GROMACS .gro file of C-alpha atoms in nm:
model
  364
    1MET     CA    1   0.482  -9.070  -7.534
    2GLY     CA    2   0.124  -9.153  -7.678
    3PRO     CA    3  -0.180  -8.898  -7.631
    4ALA     CA    4  -0.308  -8.970  -7.361
    5THR     CA    5   0.024  -8.897  -7.172
    6GLN     CA    6   0.067  -8.597  -7.342
    7SER     CA    7  -0.193  -8.482  -7.261
    8LEU     CA    8  -0.103  -8.487  -6.926
    9LEU     CA    9   0.102  -8.178  -6.998
   10ASN     CA   10  -0.168  -7.957  -7.219
   11PRO     CA   11  -0.215  -7.642  -6.965
   12ALA     CA   12  -0.637  -7.646  -7.040
   13TYR     CA   13  -0.552  -8.042  -6.849
   14PRO     CA   14  -0.615  -8.046  -6.487
   15LEU     CA   15  -0.370  -8.233  -6.387
   16ALA     CA   16  -0.112  -8.029  -6.546
   17PRO     CA   17  -0.014  -7.835  -6.235
   18ILE     CA   18   0.085  -8.209  -6.101
   19ALA     CA   19   0.259  -8.286  -6.376
   20ARG     CA   20   0.459  -7.953  -6.300
   21TRP     CA   21   0.505  -7.944  -6.018
   22TRP     CA   22   0.698  -8.288  -6.060
   23GLY     CA   23   0.910  -8.181  -6.290
   24GLU     CA   24   1.017  -7.863  -6.007
   25ALA     CA   25   1.041  -8.123  -5.755
   26GLY     CA   26   1.327  -8.273  -5.909
   27ILE     CA   27   1.125  -8.637  -5.844
   28GLU     CA   28   1.287  -8.925  -5.980
   29SER     CA   29   1.166  -8.998  -6.407
   30GLU     CA   30   1.144  -9.302  -6.387
   31TYR     CA   31   0.854  -9.290  -6.079
   32VAL     CA   32   0.669  -9.013  -6.239
   33GLU     CA   33   0.651  -9.151  -6.550
   34ALA     CA   34   0.462  -9.419  -6.410
   35MET     CA   35   0.218  -9.250  -6.221
   36ARG     CA   36   0.155  -9.085  -6.617
   37LEU     CA   37   0.096  -9.444  -6.730
   38ALA     CA   38  -0.140  -9.504  -6.450
   39LEU     CA   39  -0.299  -9.177  -6.530
   40ALA     CA   40  -0.380  -9.206  -6.862
   41SER     CA   41  -0.469  -9.585  -6.863
   42GLN     CA   42  -0.754  -9.491  -6.613
   43GLU     CA   43  -0.767  -9.214  -6.831
   44ALA     CA   44  -0.893  -9.410  -7.107
   45SER     CA   45  -1.050  -9.632  -6.860
   46THR     CA   46  -1.523  -9.726  -6.902
   47SER     CA   47  -1.457  -9.754  -6.530
   48CYS     CA   48  -1.390  -9.499  -6.411
   49PRO     CA   49  -1.614  -9.284  -6.469
   50VAL     CA   50  -1.449  -8.906  -6.397
   51HIS     CA   51  -1.254  -8.983  -6.712
   52GLY     CA   52  -1.310  -8.872  -7.037
   53ASN     CA   53  -1.595  -8.702  -6.894
   54SER     CA   54  -1.464  -8.277  -6.927
   55ALA     CA   55  -1.783  -8.168  -6.725
   56LEU     CA   56  -1.793  -8.460  -6.446
   57LEU     CA   57  -1.403  -8.283  -6.430
   58SER     CA   58  -1.491  -7.967  -6.431
   59LEU     CA   59  -1.751  -7.992  -6.111
   60PRO     CA   60  -1.524  -7.796  -5.905
   61GLY     CA   61  -1.472  -7.503  -6.198
   62LEU     CA   62  -1.863  -7.470  -6.211
   63CYS     CA   63  -1.961  -7.494  -5.908
   64CYS     CA   64  -1.762  -7.218  -5.770
   65GLU     CA   65  -1.897  -7.028  -6.078
   66ALA     CA   66  -2.254  -7.118  -5.945
   67ALA     CA   67  -2.166  -6.976  -5.604
   68GLY     CA   68  -2.065  -6.645  -5.819
   69GLY     CA   69  -1.692  -6.705  -5.831
   70ALA     CA   70  -1.428  -6.735  -6.185
   71ARG     CA   71  -1.422  -7.129  -6.356
   72VAL     CA   72  -1.078  -7.055  -6.469
   73GLN     CA   73  -0.893  -6.877  -6.145
   74ARG     CA   74  -0.524  -7.051  -5.948
   75GLY     CA   75  -0.774  -7.166  -5.673
   76VAL     CA   76  -0.975  -7.418  -5.941
   77GLU     CA   77  -0.647  -7.498  -6.117
   78ASN     CA   78  -0.557  -7.654  -5.775
   79VAL     CA   79  -0.841  -7.826  -5.653
   80THR     CA   80  -0.924  -8.028  -5.968
   81ALA     CA   81  -0.601  -8.133  -5.962
   82ALA     CA   82  -0.627  -8.267  -5.570
   83TRP     CA   83  -0.971  -8.386  -5.649
   84CYS     CA   84  -0.953  -8.569  -5.988
   85LEU     CA   85  -0.646  -8.685  -5.797
   86LEU     CA   86  -0.748  -8.873  -5.514
   87TYR     CA   87  -1.037  -9.005  -5.708
   88ARG     CA   88  -0.745  -9.138  -5.901
   89ALA     CA   89  -0.594  -9.284  -5.640
   90ALA     CA   90  -0.879  -9.395  -5.429
   91HIS     CA   91  -1.002  -9.556  -5.807
   92LEU     CA   92  -0.606  -9.776  -5.854
   93PHE     CA   93  -0.679  -9.867  -5.430
   94ASP     CA   94  -1.019 -10.045  -5.549
   95HIS     CA   95  -0.885 -10.192  -5.801
   96ILE     CA   96  -0.577 -10.338  -5.628
   97ALA     CA   97  -0.850 -10.421  -5.330
   98ASP     CA   98  -1.059 -10.607  -5.575
   99GLY     CA   99  -0.748 -10.774  -5.750
  100ASP     CA  100  -0.762 -10.611  -6.055
  101VAL     CA  101  -0.422 -10.468  -6.091
  102ALA     CA  102  -0.469 -10.340  -6.400
  103PRO     CA  103  -0.806 -10.264  -6.565
  104ASN     CA  104  -0.801 -10.235  -6.894
  105ALA     CA  105  -0.450 -10.078  -7.100
  106ALA     CA  106  -0.315 -10.012  -6.800
  107PRO     CA  107   0.050 -10.100  -6.753
  108ALA     CA  108   0.123 -10.472  -6.591
  109PHE     CA  109   0.243 -10.295  -6.275
  110SER     CA  110   0.312 -10.549  -5.984
  111PRO     CA  111   0.029 -10.516  -5.677
  112GLY     CA  112   0.298 -10.272  -5.502
  113GLN     CA  113   0.398 -10.086  -5.811
  114SER     CA  114   0.009  -9.994  -5.748
  115LEU     CA  115  -0.023  -9.954  -5.426
  116ASN     CA  116   0.301  -9.673  -5.468
  117ILE     CA  117   0.189  -9.538  -5.763
  118ALA     CA  118  -0.149  -9.461  -5.528
  119VAL     CA  119   0.049  -9.348  -5.266
  120GLY     CA  120   0.178  -9.088  -5.488
  121MET     CA  121  -0.120  -8.957  -5.658
  122MET     CA  122  -0.250  -8.885  -5.267
  123THR     CA  123   0.137  -8.707  -5.174
  124SER     CA  124   0.073  -8.494  -5.571
  125ALA     CA  125  -0.274  -8.386  -5.423
  126SER     CA  126  -0.154  -8.301  -5.104
  127LEU     CA  127   0.149  -8.034  -5.314
  128ALA     CA  128  -0.195  -7.918  -5.513
  129LEU     CA  129  -0.372  -7.850  -5.165
  130CYS     CA  130  -0.059  -7.654  -5.018
  131ALA     CA  131  -0.054  -7.388  -5.310
  132LEU     CA  132  -0.402  -7.264  -5.261
  133GLY     CA  133  -0.191  -7.066  -4.966
  134GLU     CA  134  -0.283  -6.991  -4.618
  135ASN     CA  135  -0.610  -6.763  -4.682
  136GLU     CA  136  -0.983  -6.920  -4.460
  137ALA     CA  137  -1.112  -7.067  -4.748
  138ALA     CA  138  -0.778  -7.223  -4.770
  139HIS     CA  139  -0.745  -7.365  -4.502
  140ASP     CA  140  -1.093  -7.466  -4.461
  141ILE     CA  141  -1.041  -7.683  -4.833
  142ARG     CA  142  -0.796  -7.878  -4.701
  143ARG     CA  143  -1.006  -8.009  -4.361
  144ASP     CA  144  -1.267  -8.063  -4.608
  145PHE     CA  145  -1.072  -8.276  -4.862
  146TYR     CA  146  -0.862  -8.505  -4.519
  147ARG     CA  147  -1.181  -8.543  -4.361
  148THR     CA  148  -1.345  -8.631  -4.685
  149GLY     CA  149  -1.121  -8.830  -4.690
  150LEU     CA  150  -1.090  -9.072  -4.374
  151GLU     CA  151  -1.521  -9.103  -4.431
  152MET     CA  152  -1.459  -9.274  -4.813
  153CYS     CA  153  -1.119  -9.503  -4.615
  154ALA     CA  154  -1.446  -9.557  -4.380
  155GLY     CA  155  -1.659  -9.645  -4.698
  156GLN     CA  156  -1.372  -9.892  -4.833
  157HIS     CA  157  -1.323 -10.042  -4.533
  158ALA     CA  158  -1.733 -10.118  -4.517
  159GLY     CA  159  -1.744 -10.283  -4.793
  160LEU     CA  160  -1.413 -10.488  -4.777
  161THR     CA  161  -1.519 -10.608  -4.457
  162VAL     CA  162  -1.884 -10.698  -4.535
  163ARG     CA  163  -1.829 -10.931  -4.814
  164GLU     CA  164  -2.299 -10.987  -4.857
  165PRO     CA  165  -2.430 -10.631  -4.742
  166THR     CA  166  -2.809 -10.571  -4.668
  167LEU     CA  167  -2.948 -10.319  -4.940
  168ALA     CA  168  -2.970 -10.058  -4.639
  169GLN     CA  169  -2.561 -10.098  -4.611
  170CYS     CA  170  -2.530 -10.143  -4.996
  171TRP     CA  171  -2.721  -9.706  -5.005
  172GLN     CA  172  -2.452  -9.648  -4.710
  173ILE     CA  173  -2.180  -9.710  -4.885
  174ALA     CA  174  -2.216  -9.629  -5.229
  175GLU     CA  175  -2.273  -9.228  -5.015
  176ALA     CA  176  -1.923  -9.260  -4.795
  177ARG     CA  177  -1.750  -9.414  -5.032
  178SER     CA  178  -1.880  -9.188  -5.411
  179GLY     CA  179  -2.098  -8.986  -5.244
  180THR     CA  180  -1.921  -8.831  -5.027
  181PHE     CA  181  -1.658  -8.759  -5.250
  182PHE     CA  182  -1.862  -8.646  -5.548
  183ALA     CA  183  -1.986  -8.387  -5.253
  184LEU     CA  184  -1.668  -8.251  -5.216
  185ALA     CA  185  -1.547  -8.176  -5.547
  186CYS     CA  186  -1.856  -7.948  -5.565
  187ARG     CA  187  -1.856  -7.810  -5.189
  188ALA     CA  188  -1.478  -7.745  -5.201
  189GLY     CA  189  -1.560  -7.556  -5.571
  190ALA     CA  190  -1.824  -7.345  -5.423
  191ARG     CA  191  -1.582  -7.265  -5.105
  192LEU     CA  192  -1.373  -7.072  -5.333
  193ALA     CA  193  -1.617  -6.809  -5.379
  194GLU     CA  194  -1.890  -6.839  -5.096
  195SER     CA  195  -1.889  -6.880  -4.770
  196HIS     CA  196  -2.193  -6.928  -4.585
  197LEU     CA  197  -2.235  -7.261  -4.436
  198SER     CA  198  -2.568  -7.309  -4.542
  199ARG     CA  199  -2.525  -7.289  -4.912
  200LEU     CA  200  -2.179  -7.504  -4.936
  201VAL     CA  201  -2.418  -7.774  -4.778
  202ARG     CA  202  -2.645  -7.709  -5.028
  203PHE     CA  203  -2.372  -7.736  -5.339
  204GLY     CA  204  -2.265  -8.058  -5.056
  205GLU     CA  205  -2.596  -8.235  -5.111
  206PHE     CA  206  -2.573  -8.185  -5.520
  207GLY     CA  207  -2.270  -8.337  -5.503
  208CYS     CA  208  -2.363  -8.625  -5.309
  209GLN     CA  209  -2.686  -8.679  -5.500
  210LEU     CA  210  -2.438  -8.677  -5.787
  211GLY     CA  211  -2.185  -8.943  -5.670
  212VAL     CA  212  -2.487  -9.176  -5.582
  213LEU     CA  213  -2.641  -9.138  -5.893
  214ILE     CA  214  -2.312  -9.250  -6.061
  215GLN     CA  215  -2.259  -9.535  -5.822
  216ILE     CA  216  -2.597  -9.666  -5.973
  217GLY     CA  217  -2.575  -9.635  -6.299
  218ASP     CA  218  -2.153  -9.780  -6.208
  219ASP     CA  219  -2.379 -10.110  -6.036
  220LEU     CA  220  -2.567 -10.150  -6.317
  221THR     CA  221  -2.287 -10.149  -6.604
  222GLY     CA  222  -2.152 -10.393  -6.350
  223LEU     CA  223  -2.380 -10.696  -6.384
  224GLY     CA  224  -2.248 -10.723  -6.691
  225PRO     CA  225  -1.927 -10.773  -6.851
  226ALA     CA  226  -1.788 -10.427  -7.052
  227ALA     CA  227  -1.477 -10.356  -7.266
  228GLY     CA  228  -1.249 -10.625  -7.139
  229GLU     CA  229  -1.361 -10.637  -6.779
  230ARG     CA  230  -1.510 -10.894  -6.583
  231SER     CA  231  -1.820 -10.823  -6.513
  232ASP     CA  232  -1.898 -10.800  -6.085
  233LEU     CA  233  -2.045 -11.100  -6.045
  234ALA     CA  234  -1.766 -11.327  -6.194
  235ALA     CA  235  -1.527 -11.083  -6.080
  236GLY     CA  236  -1.682 -11.225  -5.739
  237ARG     CA  237  -1.698 -10.883  -5.510
  238ARG     CA  238  -1.870 -10.792  -5.244
  239TRP     CA  239  -2.257 -10.743  -5.305
  240THR     CA  240  -2.387 -10.442  -5.484
  241LEU     CA  241  -2.701 -10.244  -5.500
  242PRO     CA  242  -2.866 -10.532  -5.790
  243VAL     CA  243  -2.752 -10.814  -5.586
  244ALA     CA  244  -2.844 -10.644  -5.282
  245TYR     CA  245  -3.142 -10.551  -5.394
  246ALA     CA  246  -3.271 -10.913  -5.501
  247MET     CA  247  -3.136 -11.057  -5.223
  248SER     CA  248  -3.381 -10.878  -5.004
  249VAL     CA  249  -3.740 -10.898  -5.186
  250MET     CA  250  -3.660 -11.299  -5.340
  251PRO     CA  251  -3.833 -11.534  -5.113
  252GLY     CA  252  -3.601 -11.829  -4.960
  253SER     CA  253  -3.527 -12.068  -5.134
  254ASP     CA  254  -3.490 -11.853  -5.465
  255ARG     CA  255  -3.215 -11.648  -5.242
  256LYS     CA  256  -3.012 -11.940  -5.144
  257GLN     CA  257  -3.053 -12.059  -5.516
  258LEU     CA  258  -2.896 -11.702  -5.572
  259GLN     CA  259  -2.627 -11.729  -5.356
  260GLU     CA  260  -2.499 -12.098  -5.483
  261LEU     CA  261  -2.459 -11.902  -5.814
  262LEU     CA  262  -2.293 -11.636  -5.712
  263ARG     CA  263  -2.064 -11.836  -5.502
  264ALA     CA  264  -1.997 -12.017  -5.867
  265ALA     CA  265  -1.977 -11.699  -6.104
  266PRO     CA  266  -1.637 -11.657  -6.067
  267GLY     CA  267  -1.550 -11.948  -6.272
  268ASN     CA  268  -1.930 -12.078  -6.404
  269ALA     CA  269  -2.065 -11.883  -6.735
  270ASP     CA  270  -2.368 -12.037  -6.684
  271ALA     CA  271  -2.381 -11.963  -6.316
  272GLU     CA  272  -2.283 -11.580  -6.355
  273ALA     CA  273  -2.547 -11.608  -6.695
  274GLN     CA  274  -2.829 -11.766  -6.435
  275ALA     CA  275  -2.758 -11.533  -6.140
  276ARG     CA  276  -2.763 -11.184  -6.386
  277ARG     CA  277  -3.078 -11.313  -6.516
  278ARG     CA  278  -3.230 -11.353  -6.185
  279ILE     CA  279  -3.144 -11.004  -6.001
  280ILE     CA  280  -3.326 -10.853  -6.317
  281GLU     CA  281  -3.613 -11.117  -6.268
  282SER     CA  282  -3.576 -10.953  -5.936
  283GLY     CA  283  -3.631 -10.602  -6.048
  284ALA     CA  284  -3.382 -10.458  -5.986
  285VAL     CA  285  -3.262 -10.203  -6.293
  286LEU     CA  286  -3.607 -10.097  -6.262
  287TYR     CA  287  -3.605 -10.039  -5.816
  288LEU     CA  288  -3.231  -9.849  -5.949
  289THR     CA  289  -3.363  -9.647  -6.166
  290ILE     CA  290  -3.693  -9.568  -5.979
  291GLU     CA  291  -3.364  -9.450  -5.723
  292ALA     CA  292  -3.186  -9.234  -5.965
  293GLU     CA  293  -3.492  -9.014  -6.013
  294ARG     CA  294  -3.555  -8.952  -5.642
  295CYS     CA  295  -3.088  -8.883  -5.657
  296SER     CA  296  -3.217  -8.661  -5.956
  297ARG     CA  297  -3.479  -8.446  -5.753
  298ARG     CA  298  -3.305  -8.382  -5.507
  299ALA     CA  299  -2.991  -8.278  -5.657
  300GLU     CA  300  -3.176  -8.031  -5.829
  301ALA     CA  301  -3.359  -7.876  -5.554
  302ALA     CA  302  -3.008  -7.928  -5.335
  303LEU     CA  303  -2.832  -7.687  -5.651
  304LYS     CA  304  -3.153  -7.476  -5.676
  305ALA     CA  305  -3.185  -7.364  -5.298
  306ALA     CA  306  -2.781  -7.299  -5.356
  307ALA     CA  307  -2.741  -7.119  -5.652
  308PRO     CA  308  -2.988  -6.822  -5.855
  309PRO     CA  309  -2.978  -6.935  -6.255
  310SER     CA  310  -2.689  -6.902  -6.428
  311PRO     CA  311  -2.517  -7.066  -6.719
  312ALA     CA  312  -2.280  -7.238  -6.496
  313ARG     CA  313  -2.578  -7.389  -6.301
  314GLU     CA  314  -2.776  -7.509  -6.578
  315GLU     CA  315  -2.473  -7.708  -6.709
  316LEU     CA  316  -2.497  -7.865  -6.376
  317LEU     CA  317  -2.824  -7.973  -6.381
  318ALA     CA  318  -2.743  -8.088  -6.749
  319LEU     CA  319  -2.493  -8.321  -6.630
  320LEU     CA  320  -2.741  -8.463  -6.374
  321GLN     CA  321  -2.902  -8.608  -6.690
  322GLN     CA  322  -2.679  -8.728  -6.856
  323VAL     CA  323  -2.518  -8.903  -6.595
  324LEU     CA  324  -2.907  -9.032  -6.528
  325PRO     CA  325  -2.964  -9.480  -6.560
  326ARG     CA  326  -3.286  -9.480  -6.771
  327VAL     CA  327  -3.575  -9.745  -6.897
  328ASN     CA  328  -3.648  -9.753  -7.197
  329GLY     CA  329  -4.047  -9.852  -7.361
  330GLU     CA  330  -3.910 -10.206  -7.361
  331GLY     CA  331  -3.866 -10.204  -7.001
  332SER     CA  332  -3.508 -10.253  -7.011
  333SER     CA  333  -3.201  -9.991  -6.875
  334ALA     CA  334  -2.924  -9.819  -7.110
  335SER     CA  335  -2.686  -9.950  -6.792
  336ALA     CA  336  -2.808 -10.263  -6.758
  337PRO     CA  337  -2.685 -10.623  -6.996
  338GLU     CA  338  -3.042 -10.821  -7.041
  339SER     CA  339  -3.399 -10.673  -7.011
  340VAL     CA  340  -3.589 -10.596  -6.674
  341CYS     CA  341  -3.887 -10.818  -6.622
  342PRO     CA  342  -3.986 -10.712  -6.290
  343PHE     CA  343  -4.198 -10.925  -6.061
  344HIS     CA  344  -4.445 -10.906  -5.742
  345PRO     CA  345  -4.710 -11.115  -5.687
  346GLY     CA  346  -4.949 -10.761  -5.710
  347GLY     CA  347  -4.841 -10.707  -6.064
  348GLY     CA  348  -4.574 -10.469  -5.944
  349PHE     CA  349  -4.243 -10.506  -5.823
  350LEU     CA  350  -4.125 -10.440  -5.441
  351VAL     CA  351  -3.907 -10.151  -5.284
  352PRO     CA  352  -3.744 -10.131  -5.051
  353ASP     CA  353  -3.669  -9.786  -4.858
  354ARG     CA  354  -3.359  -9.704  -4.754
  355LEU     CA  355  -3.362  -9.861  -4.416
  356GLY     CA  356  -3.471 -10.148  -4.486
  357GLY     CA  357  -3.844 -10.228  -4.503
  358LEU     CA  358  -4.084 -10.302  -4.785
  359ALA     CA  359  -4.394 -10.157  -4.908
  360PRO     CA  360  -4.544 -10.289  -5.300
  361GLY     CA  361  -4.421 -10.004  -5.572
  362PRO     CA  362  -4.659  -9.922  -5.822
  363ALA     CA  363  -4.697 -10.158  -6.141
  364PRO     CA  364  -4.410 -10.100  -6.429
   0.00000   0.00000   0.00000
């Protein structure tokens, strides 16, 4: 048993209660080991932002404490385990949908095995929620989990149905998939200590903006290959935010050329490199970095309205800075694979709003 698998049995690890319940329920050892191996491989995966980031894993507990509760308590343990399992199941479903069933160091499970493991993770998340008890807060949290799961499925459906979404559609998918899920972590954690609806809504808004920030970083990182994984361009996936931005600001002839490059990218490294260069030259990285700053400001305002000053609130605010994509002095983003060379006849760049309108932005 490797170190990552052993960590699942560590009492301090968020999924420790699930490993204990698997044993108590007498689940077949081979299936339990398959779920453990899948979880362990995700823990080491750079493409899954929650894994390896202890602050993100602590979101429910931090929000509970920021709302006036205790970070270390059985309710926090159960909510955190359920949230992590649901997140990891969704991540595995995402890889199955993209045809990348064995990301990074994952065991070579077949698509059918991977699907069955993801279903087991979701069922285990429900088991964790059952352990919350029968009080009002527990009922609210369970309803929130199930409603959010349906919202995520709707977002995933849109992502699977629309292969070439508009920029506005890309933002809607980011909020429905990543935003709603991180909102759940914050809202459910706060609900363990707080019942005031307006404050819970603000905790949820903080989480939503945090989730969108993480999605922006993922989409920027996905422009290039990383840690043994293909880029989003080489994988031929649904248009991400940088691609949709480029398509929204390029003139018609350039859009057509980019579309041809994107279609060729999965089997042509030169086409992939050209597509990436044109996307970056469109100003996509700079645009998304500015949008990330806006998300960060909205998240900060929501959290400060939801909770008074406290060490937990400061940790949550610090987390925003950890996941915030930035452009350095040379105009390149730490999350992007190449330099940013925005273009616009007026010397600036175009800033599409969330409804699809276009307006000149300031010169970089």
